[in-house]
PDB file of C-alpha atoms in Angstrom:
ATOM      1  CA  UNK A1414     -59.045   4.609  29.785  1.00  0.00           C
ATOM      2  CA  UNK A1415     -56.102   2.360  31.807  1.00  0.00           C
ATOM      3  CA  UNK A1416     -53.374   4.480  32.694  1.00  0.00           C
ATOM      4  CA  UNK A1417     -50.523   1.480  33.946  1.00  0.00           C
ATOM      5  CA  UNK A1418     -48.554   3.869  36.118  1.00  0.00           C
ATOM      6  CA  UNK A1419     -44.517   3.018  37.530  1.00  0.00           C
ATOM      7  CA  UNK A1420     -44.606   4.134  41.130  1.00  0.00           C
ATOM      8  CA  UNK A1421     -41.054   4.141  41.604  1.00  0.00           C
ATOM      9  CA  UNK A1422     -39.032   2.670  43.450  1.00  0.00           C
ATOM     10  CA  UNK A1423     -40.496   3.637  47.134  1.00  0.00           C
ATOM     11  CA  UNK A1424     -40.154   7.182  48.061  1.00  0.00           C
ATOM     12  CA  UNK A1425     -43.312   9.027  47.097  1.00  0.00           C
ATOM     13  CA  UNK A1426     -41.241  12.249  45.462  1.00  0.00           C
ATOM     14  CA  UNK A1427     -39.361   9.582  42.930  1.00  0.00           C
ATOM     15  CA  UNK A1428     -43.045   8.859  40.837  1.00  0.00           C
ATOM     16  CA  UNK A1429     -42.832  11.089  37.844  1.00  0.00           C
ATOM     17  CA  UNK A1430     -44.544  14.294  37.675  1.00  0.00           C
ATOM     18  CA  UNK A1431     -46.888  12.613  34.736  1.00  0.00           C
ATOM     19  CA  UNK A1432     -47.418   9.492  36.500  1.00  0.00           C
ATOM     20  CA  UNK A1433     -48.331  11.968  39.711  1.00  0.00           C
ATOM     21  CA  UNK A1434     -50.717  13.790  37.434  1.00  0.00           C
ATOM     22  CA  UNK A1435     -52.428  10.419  36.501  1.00  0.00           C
ATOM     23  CA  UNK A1436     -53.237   9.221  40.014  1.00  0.00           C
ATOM     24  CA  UNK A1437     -54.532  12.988  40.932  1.00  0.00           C
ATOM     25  CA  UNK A1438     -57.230  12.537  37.945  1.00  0.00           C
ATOM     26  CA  UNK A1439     -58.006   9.165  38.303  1.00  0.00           C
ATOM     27  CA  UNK A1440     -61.086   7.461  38.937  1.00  0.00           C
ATOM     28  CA  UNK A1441     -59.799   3.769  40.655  1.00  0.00           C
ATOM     29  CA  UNK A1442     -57.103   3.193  41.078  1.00  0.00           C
ATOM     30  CA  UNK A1443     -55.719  -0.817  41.752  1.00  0.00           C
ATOM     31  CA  UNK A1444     -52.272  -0.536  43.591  1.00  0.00           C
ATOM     32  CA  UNK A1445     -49.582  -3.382  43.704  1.00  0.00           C
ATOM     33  CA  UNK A1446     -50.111  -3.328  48.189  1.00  0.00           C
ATOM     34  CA  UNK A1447     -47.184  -5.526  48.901  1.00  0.00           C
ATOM     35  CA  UNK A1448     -44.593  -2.885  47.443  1.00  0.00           C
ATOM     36  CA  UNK A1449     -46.184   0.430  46.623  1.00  0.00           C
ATOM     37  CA  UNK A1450     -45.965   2.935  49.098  1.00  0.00           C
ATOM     38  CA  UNK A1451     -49.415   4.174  50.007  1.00  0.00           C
ATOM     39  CA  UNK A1452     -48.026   7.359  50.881  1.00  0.00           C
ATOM     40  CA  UNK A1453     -48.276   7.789  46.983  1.00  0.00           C
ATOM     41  CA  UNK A1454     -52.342   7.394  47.498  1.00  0.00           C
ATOM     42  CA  UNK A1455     -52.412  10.000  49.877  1.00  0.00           C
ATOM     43  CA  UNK A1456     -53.352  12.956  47.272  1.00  0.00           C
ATOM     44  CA  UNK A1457     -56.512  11.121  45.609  1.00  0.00           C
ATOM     45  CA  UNK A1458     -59.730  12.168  44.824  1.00  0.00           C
ATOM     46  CA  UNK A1459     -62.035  12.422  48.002  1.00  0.00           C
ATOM     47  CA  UNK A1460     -64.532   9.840  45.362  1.00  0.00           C
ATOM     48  CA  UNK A1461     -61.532   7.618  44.140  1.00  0.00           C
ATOM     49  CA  UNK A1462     -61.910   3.931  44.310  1.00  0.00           C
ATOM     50  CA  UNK A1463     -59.197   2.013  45.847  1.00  0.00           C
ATOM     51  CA  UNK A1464     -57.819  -1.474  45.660  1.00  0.00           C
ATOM     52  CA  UNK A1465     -55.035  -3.563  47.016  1.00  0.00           C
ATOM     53  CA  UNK A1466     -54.380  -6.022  44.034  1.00  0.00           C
ATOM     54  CA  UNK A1467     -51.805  -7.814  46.472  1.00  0.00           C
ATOM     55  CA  UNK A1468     -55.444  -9.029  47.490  1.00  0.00           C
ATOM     56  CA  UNK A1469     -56.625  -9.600  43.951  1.00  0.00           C
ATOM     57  CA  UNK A1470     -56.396 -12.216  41.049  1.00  0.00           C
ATOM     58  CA  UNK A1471     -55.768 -11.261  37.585  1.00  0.00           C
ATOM     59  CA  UNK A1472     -59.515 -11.761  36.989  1.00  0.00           C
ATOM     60  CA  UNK A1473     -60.675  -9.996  39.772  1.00  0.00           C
ATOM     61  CA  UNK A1474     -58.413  -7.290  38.323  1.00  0.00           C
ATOM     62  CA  UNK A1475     -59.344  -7.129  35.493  1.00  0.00           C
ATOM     63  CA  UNK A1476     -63.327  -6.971  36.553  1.00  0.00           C
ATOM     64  CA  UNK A1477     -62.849  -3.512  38.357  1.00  0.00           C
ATOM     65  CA  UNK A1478     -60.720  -2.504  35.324  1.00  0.00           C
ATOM     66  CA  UNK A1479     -64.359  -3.638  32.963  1.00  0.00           C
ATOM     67  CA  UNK A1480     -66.713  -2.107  35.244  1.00  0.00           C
ATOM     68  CA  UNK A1481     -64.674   1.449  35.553  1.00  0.00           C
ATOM     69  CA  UNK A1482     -64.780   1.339  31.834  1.00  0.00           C
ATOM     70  CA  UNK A1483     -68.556   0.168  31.524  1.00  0.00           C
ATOM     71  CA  UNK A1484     -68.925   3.517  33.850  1.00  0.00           C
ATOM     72  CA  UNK A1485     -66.796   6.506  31.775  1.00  0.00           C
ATOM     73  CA  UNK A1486     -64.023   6.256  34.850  1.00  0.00           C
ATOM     74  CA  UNK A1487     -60.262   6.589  34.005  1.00  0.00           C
ATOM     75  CA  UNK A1488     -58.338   3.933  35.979  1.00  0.00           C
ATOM     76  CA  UNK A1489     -54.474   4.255  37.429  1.00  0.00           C
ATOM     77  CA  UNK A1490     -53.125   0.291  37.503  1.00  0.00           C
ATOM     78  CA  UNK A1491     -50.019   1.795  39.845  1.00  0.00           C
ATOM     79  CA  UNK A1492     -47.153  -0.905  39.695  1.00  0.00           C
ATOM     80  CA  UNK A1493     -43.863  -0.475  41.853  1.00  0.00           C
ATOM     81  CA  UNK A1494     -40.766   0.547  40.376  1.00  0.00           C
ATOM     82  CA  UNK A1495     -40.935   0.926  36.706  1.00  0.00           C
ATOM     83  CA  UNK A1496     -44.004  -1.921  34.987  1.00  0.00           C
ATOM     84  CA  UNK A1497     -41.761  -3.390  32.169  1.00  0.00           C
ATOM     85  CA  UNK A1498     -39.736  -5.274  34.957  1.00  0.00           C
ATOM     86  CA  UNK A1499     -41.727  -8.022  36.779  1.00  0.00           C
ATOM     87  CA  UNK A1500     -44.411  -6.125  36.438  1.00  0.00           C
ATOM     88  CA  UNK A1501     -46.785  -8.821  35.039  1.00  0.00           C
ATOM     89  CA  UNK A1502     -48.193  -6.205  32.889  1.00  0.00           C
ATOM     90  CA  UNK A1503     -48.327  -7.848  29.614  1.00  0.00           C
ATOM     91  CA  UNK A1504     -51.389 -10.861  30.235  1.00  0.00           C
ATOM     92  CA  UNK A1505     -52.991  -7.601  31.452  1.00  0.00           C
ATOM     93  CA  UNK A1506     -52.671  -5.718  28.302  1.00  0.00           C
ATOM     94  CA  UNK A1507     -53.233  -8.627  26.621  1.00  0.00           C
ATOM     95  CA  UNK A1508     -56.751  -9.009  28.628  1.00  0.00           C
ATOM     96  CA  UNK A1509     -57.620  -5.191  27.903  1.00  0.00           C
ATOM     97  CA  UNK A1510     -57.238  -5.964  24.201  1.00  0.00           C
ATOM     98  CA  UNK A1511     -59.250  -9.211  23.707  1.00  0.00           C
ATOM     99  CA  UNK A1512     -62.050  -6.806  26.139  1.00  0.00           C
ATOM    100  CA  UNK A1513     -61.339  -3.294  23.437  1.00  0.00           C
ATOM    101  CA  UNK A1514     -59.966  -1.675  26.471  1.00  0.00           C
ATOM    102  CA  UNK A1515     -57.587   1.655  25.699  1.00  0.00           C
ATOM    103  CA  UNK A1516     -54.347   1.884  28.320  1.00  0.00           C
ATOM    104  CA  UNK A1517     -50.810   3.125  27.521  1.00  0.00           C
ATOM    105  CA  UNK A1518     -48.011   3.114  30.021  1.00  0.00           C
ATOM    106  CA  UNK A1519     -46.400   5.739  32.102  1.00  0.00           C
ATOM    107  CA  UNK A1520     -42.875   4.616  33.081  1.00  0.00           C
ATOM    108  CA  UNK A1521     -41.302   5.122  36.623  1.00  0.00           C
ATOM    109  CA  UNK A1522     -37.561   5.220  38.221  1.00  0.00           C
ATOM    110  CA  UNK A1523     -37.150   1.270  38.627  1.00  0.00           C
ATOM    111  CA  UNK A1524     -35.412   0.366  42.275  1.00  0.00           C
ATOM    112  CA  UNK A1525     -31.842  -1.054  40.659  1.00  0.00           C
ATOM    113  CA  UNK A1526     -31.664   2.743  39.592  1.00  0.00           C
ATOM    114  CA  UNK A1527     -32.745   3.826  43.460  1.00  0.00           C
ATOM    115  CA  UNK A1528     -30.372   1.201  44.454  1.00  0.00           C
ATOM    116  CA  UNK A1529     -27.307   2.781  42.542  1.00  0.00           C
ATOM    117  CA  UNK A1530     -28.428   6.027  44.061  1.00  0.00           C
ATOM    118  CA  UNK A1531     -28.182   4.676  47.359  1.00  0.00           C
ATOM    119  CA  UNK A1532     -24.754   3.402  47.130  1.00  0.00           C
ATOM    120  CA  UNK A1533     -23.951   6.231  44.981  1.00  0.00           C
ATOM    121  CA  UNK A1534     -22.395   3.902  42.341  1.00  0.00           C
ATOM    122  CA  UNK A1535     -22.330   3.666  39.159  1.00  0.00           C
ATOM    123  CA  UNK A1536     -22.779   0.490  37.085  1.00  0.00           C
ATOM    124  CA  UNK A1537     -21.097   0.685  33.515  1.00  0.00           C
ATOM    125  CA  UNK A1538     -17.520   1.998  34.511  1.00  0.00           C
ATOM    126  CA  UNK A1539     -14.833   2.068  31.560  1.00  0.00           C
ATOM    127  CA  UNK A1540     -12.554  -1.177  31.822  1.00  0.00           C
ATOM    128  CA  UNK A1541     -14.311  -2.396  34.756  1.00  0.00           C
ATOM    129  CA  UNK A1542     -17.805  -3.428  33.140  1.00  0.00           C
ATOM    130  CA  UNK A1543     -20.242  -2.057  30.107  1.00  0.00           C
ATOM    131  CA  UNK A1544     -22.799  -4.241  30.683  1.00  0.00           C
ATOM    132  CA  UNK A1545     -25.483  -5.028  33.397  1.00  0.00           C
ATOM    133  CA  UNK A1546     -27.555  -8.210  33.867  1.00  0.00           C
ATOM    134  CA  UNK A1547     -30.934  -7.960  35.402  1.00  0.00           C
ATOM    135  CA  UNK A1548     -32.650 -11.191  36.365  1.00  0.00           C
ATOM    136  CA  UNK A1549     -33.947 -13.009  39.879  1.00  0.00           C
ATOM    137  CA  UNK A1550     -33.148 -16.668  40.741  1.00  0.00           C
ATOM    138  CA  UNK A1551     -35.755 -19.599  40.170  1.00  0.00           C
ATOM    139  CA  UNK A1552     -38.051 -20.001  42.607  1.00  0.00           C
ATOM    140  CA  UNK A1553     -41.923 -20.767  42.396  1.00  0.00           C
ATOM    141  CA  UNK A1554     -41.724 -19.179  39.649  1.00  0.00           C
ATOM    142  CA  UNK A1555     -39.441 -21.147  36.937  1.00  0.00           C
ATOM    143  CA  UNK A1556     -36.377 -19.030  34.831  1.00  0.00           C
ATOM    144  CA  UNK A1557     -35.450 -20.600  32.191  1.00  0.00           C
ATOM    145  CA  UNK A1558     -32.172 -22.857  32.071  1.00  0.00           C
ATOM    146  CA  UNK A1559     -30.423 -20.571  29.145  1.00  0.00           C
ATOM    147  CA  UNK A1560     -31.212 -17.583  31.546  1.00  0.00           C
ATOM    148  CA  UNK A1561     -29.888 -18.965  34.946  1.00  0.00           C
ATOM    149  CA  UNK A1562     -27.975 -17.270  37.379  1.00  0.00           C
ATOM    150  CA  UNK A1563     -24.984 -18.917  36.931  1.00  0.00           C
ATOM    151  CA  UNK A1564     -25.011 -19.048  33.103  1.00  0.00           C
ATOM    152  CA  UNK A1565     -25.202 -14.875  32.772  1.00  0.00           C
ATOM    153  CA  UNK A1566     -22.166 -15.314  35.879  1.00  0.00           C
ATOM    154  CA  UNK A1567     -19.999 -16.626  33.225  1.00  0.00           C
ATOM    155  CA  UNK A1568     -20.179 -13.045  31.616  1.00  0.00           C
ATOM    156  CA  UNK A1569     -18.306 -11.467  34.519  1.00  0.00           C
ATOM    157  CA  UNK A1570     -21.046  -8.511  34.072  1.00  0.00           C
ATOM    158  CA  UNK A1571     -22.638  -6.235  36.960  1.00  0.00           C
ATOM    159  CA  UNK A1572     -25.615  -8.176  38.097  1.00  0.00           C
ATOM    160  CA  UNK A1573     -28.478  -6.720  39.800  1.00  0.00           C
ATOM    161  CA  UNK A1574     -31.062  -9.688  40.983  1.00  0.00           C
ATOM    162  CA  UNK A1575     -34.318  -8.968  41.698  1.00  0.00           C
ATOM    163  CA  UNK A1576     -37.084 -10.928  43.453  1.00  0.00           C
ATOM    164  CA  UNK A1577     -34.331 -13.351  45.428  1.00  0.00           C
ATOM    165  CA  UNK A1578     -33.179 -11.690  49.152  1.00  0.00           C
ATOM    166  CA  UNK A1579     -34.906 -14.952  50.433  1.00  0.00           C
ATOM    167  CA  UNK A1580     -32.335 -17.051  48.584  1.00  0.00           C
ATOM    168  CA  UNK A1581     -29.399 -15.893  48.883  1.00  0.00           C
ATOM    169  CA  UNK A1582     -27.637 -19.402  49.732  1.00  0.00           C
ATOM    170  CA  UNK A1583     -28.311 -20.775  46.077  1.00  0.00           C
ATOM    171  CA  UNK A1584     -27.862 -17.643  44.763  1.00  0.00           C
ATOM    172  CA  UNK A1585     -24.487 -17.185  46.145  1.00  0.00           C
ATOM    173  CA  UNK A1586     -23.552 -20.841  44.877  1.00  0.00           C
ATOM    174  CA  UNK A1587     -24.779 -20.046  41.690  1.00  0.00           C
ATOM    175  CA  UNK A1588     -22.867 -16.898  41.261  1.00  0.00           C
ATOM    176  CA  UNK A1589     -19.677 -18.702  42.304  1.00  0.00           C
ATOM    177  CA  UNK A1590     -20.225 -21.698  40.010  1.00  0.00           C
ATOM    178  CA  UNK A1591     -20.949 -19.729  37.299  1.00  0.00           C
ATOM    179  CA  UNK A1592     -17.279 -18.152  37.420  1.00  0.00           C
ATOM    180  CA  UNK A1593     -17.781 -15.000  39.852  1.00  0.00           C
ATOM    181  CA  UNK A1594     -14.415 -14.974  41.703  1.00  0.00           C
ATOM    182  CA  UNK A1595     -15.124 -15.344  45.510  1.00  0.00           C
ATOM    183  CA  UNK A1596     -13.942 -12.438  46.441  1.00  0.00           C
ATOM    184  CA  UNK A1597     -15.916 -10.082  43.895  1.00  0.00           C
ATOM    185  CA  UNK A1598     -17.842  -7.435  46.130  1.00  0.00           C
ATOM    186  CA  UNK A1599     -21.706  -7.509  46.142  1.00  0.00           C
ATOM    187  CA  UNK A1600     -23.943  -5.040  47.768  1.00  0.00           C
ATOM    188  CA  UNK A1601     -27.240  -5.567  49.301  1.00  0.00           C
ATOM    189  CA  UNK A1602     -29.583  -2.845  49.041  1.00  0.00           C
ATOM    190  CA  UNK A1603     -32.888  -3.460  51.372  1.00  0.00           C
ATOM    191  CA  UNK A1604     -35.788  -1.217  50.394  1.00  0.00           C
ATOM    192  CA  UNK A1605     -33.875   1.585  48.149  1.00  0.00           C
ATOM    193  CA  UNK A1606     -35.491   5.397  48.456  1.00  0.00           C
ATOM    194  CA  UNK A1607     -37.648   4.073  51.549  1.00  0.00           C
ATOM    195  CA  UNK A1608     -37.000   5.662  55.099  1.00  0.00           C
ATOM    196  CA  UNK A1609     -35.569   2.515  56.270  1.00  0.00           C
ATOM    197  CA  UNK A1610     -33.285   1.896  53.250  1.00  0.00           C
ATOM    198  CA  UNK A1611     -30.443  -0.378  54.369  1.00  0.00           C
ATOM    199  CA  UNK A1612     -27.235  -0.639  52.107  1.00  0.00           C
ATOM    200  CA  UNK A1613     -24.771  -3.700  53.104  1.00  0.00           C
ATOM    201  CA  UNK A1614     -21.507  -4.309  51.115  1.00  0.00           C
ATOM    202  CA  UNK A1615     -19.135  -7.640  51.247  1.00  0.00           C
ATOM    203  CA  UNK A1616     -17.214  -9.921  49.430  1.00  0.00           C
ATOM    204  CA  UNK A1617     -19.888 -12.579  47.207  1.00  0.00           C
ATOM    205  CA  UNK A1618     -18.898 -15.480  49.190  1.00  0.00           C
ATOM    206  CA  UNK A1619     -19.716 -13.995  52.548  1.00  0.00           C
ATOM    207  CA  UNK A1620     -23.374 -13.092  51.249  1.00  0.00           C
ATOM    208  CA  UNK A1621     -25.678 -15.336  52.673  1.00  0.00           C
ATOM    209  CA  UNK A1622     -23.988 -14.849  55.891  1.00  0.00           C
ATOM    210  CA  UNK A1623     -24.411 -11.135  55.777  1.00  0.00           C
ATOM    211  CA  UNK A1624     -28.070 -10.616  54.872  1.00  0.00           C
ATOM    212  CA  UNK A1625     -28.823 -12.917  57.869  1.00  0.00           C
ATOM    213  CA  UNK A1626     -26.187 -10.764  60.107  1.00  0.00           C
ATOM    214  CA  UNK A1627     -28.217  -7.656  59.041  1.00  0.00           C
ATOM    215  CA  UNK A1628     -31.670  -9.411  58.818  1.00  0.00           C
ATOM    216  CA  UNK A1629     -32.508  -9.442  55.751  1.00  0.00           C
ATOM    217  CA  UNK A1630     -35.025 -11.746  53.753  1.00  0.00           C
ATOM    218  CA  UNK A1631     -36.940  -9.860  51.783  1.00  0.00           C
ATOM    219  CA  UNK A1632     -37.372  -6.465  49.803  1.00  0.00           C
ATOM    220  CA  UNK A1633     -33.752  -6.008  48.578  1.00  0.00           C
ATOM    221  CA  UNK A1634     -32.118  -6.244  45.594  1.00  0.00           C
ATOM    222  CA  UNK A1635     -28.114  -7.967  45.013  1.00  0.00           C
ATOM    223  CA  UNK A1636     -25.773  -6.115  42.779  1.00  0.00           C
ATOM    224  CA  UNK A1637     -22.619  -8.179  42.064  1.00  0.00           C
ATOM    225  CA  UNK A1638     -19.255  -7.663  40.257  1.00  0.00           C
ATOM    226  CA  UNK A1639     -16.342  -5.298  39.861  1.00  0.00           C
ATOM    227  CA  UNK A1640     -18.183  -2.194  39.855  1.00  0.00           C
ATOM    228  CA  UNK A1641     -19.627  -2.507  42.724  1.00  0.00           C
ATOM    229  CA  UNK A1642     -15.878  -1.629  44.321  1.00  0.00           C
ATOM    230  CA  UNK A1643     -16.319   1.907  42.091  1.00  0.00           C
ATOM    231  CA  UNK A1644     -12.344   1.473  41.367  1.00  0.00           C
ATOM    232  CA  UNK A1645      -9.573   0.341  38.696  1.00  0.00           C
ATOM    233  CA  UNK A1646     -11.946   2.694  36.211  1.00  0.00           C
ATOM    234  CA  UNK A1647     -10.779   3.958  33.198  1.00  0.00           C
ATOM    235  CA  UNK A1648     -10.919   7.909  32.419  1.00  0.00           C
ATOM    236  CA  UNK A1649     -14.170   8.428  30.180  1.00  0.00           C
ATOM    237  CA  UNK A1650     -12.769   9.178  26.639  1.00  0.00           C
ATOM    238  CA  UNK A1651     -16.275  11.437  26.108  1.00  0.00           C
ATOM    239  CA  UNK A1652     -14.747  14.040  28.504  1.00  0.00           C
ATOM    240  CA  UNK A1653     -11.002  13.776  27.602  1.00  0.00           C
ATOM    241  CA  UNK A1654      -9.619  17.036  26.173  1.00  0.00           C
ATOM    242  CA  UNK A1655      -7.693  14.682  23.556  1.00  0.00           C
ATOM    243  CA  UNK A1656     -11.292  12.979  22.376  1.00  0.00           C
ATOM    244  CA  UNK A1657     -13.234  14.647  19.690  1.00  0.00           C
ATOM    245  CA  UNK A1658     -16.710  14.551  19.279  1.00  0.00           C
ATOM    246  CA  UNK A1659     -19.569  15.788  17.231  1.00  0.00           C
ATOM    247  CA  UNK A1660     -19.398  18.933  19.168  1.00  0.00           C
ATOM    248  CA  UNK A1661     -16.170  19.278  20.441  1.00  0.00           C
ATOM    249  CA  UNK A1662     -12.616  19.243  18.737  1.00  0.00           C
ATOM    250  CA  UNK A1663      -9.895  17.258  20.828  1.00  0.00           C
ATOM    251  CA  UNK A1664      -6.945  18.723  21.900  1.00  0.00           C
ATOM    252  CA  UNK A1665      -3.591  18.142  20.181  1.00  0.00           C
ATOM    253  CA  UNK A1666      -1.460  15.398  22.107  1.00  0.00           C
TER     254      UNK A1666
END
């Protein structure tokens, strides 16, 4: 059995108690090197295998994964954050079902939710914004064009953008041309839940100049829009005394 287990986002206490469970049991386990925390691989078995797939192809992943199962061993695939996002998980599925291979997924805290923790923000606030827009800019890996950066911009929605602290001066552009006013705040959030988390707020068109002020290129995420000011919210009508829901009657006005 495959166990693909979410990590979380970097601190070792933010993997869930199943997904903790899993890599306590487990056989081999093939970590994602480059972002998992190996803290996390500190409570193995004394017999476990280990391996750093930031070292690994797909195929050469998926070869430990056949030979565990040719051998009775449970195996722990342990992605960062939660799997379902950039995770590259599904061509491995898809691989484990062309070999008869069982897996199921264990989810994990994804690092735009450790990044809202570390700002202490919230995204969807009443009036301000409902709606948040996850996506990375194009790099060596292609988005496509319906999907840019600046087309979801035109939404005026809370944007969190993964996979691009390196390129930060097109993504700023692209924010701006796609209709982000210039002085909407953003946040930078380097390495959420880690011990050297790093939280940077400014307006969007001073981005680019403030990751390089604060040195950073890598391992962050970019949240953009309104909410990321946490004011001009509207009162939550779930909690109004004057609101009536299934299990509360609201007050007279």
């Amino acid at each position: 059995m495959v166990h693909i287990v979410g990590a979380g986002p970097g601190a070792p206490d933010l993997i869930t108690v199943r997904g903790q469970k899993l890599l306590e049991t487990a056989d081999v386990v093939i970590y994602a090197g480059s972002l998992v925390n190996p803290e996390l691989l500190a409570g193995l078995k004394v017999n476990c295998r280990v391996y750093n797939s930031a070292l690994m192809t797909l195929e050469e992943v998926l070869e430990v994964i056949r030979e565990a199962e040719e051998q009775g061993l449970d195996t722990v695939r342990l992605h960062t954050g939660d799997p379902c996002l950039y995770g590259a998980i599904r061509e491995q599925m898809d691989a484990m079902d062309r070999l008869g291979i069982s897996y199921d997924l264990c989810p994990g805290v994804s690092s735009f939710c450790g990044a809202a923790a570390a700002l202490g923000m919230e995204y969807t606030l009443p009036g301000v914004s409902q709606s948040v827009v996850i996506t990375r800019m194009a790099g060596r890996t292609p988005v496509p064009d319906r999907e840019s950066v600046s087309c979801f911009a035109a939404h005026g929605a809370t944007m969190v953008v993964f996979l691009s602290a390196g390129l930060l001066d097109g993504l700023q552009r692209e924010l701006l041309d796609g209709g982000y006013q210039p002085s909407t705040p953003a946040a930078i959030v380097y390495k959420a839940t880690w011990p050297e988390e790093k939280t940077v707020i400014c307006r969007l068109d001073q981005l680019a100049d403030t990751a390089g002020r604060e040195g950073i290129s890598k391992t962050a995420l970019v949240i953009v829009g309104d909410s990321v000011s946490q004011a001009g919210y509207d009162r939550s009508l779930l909690y109004h005394p004057q609101f009536t829901t299934e299990f509360r009657k609201g007050e007279e006005s």
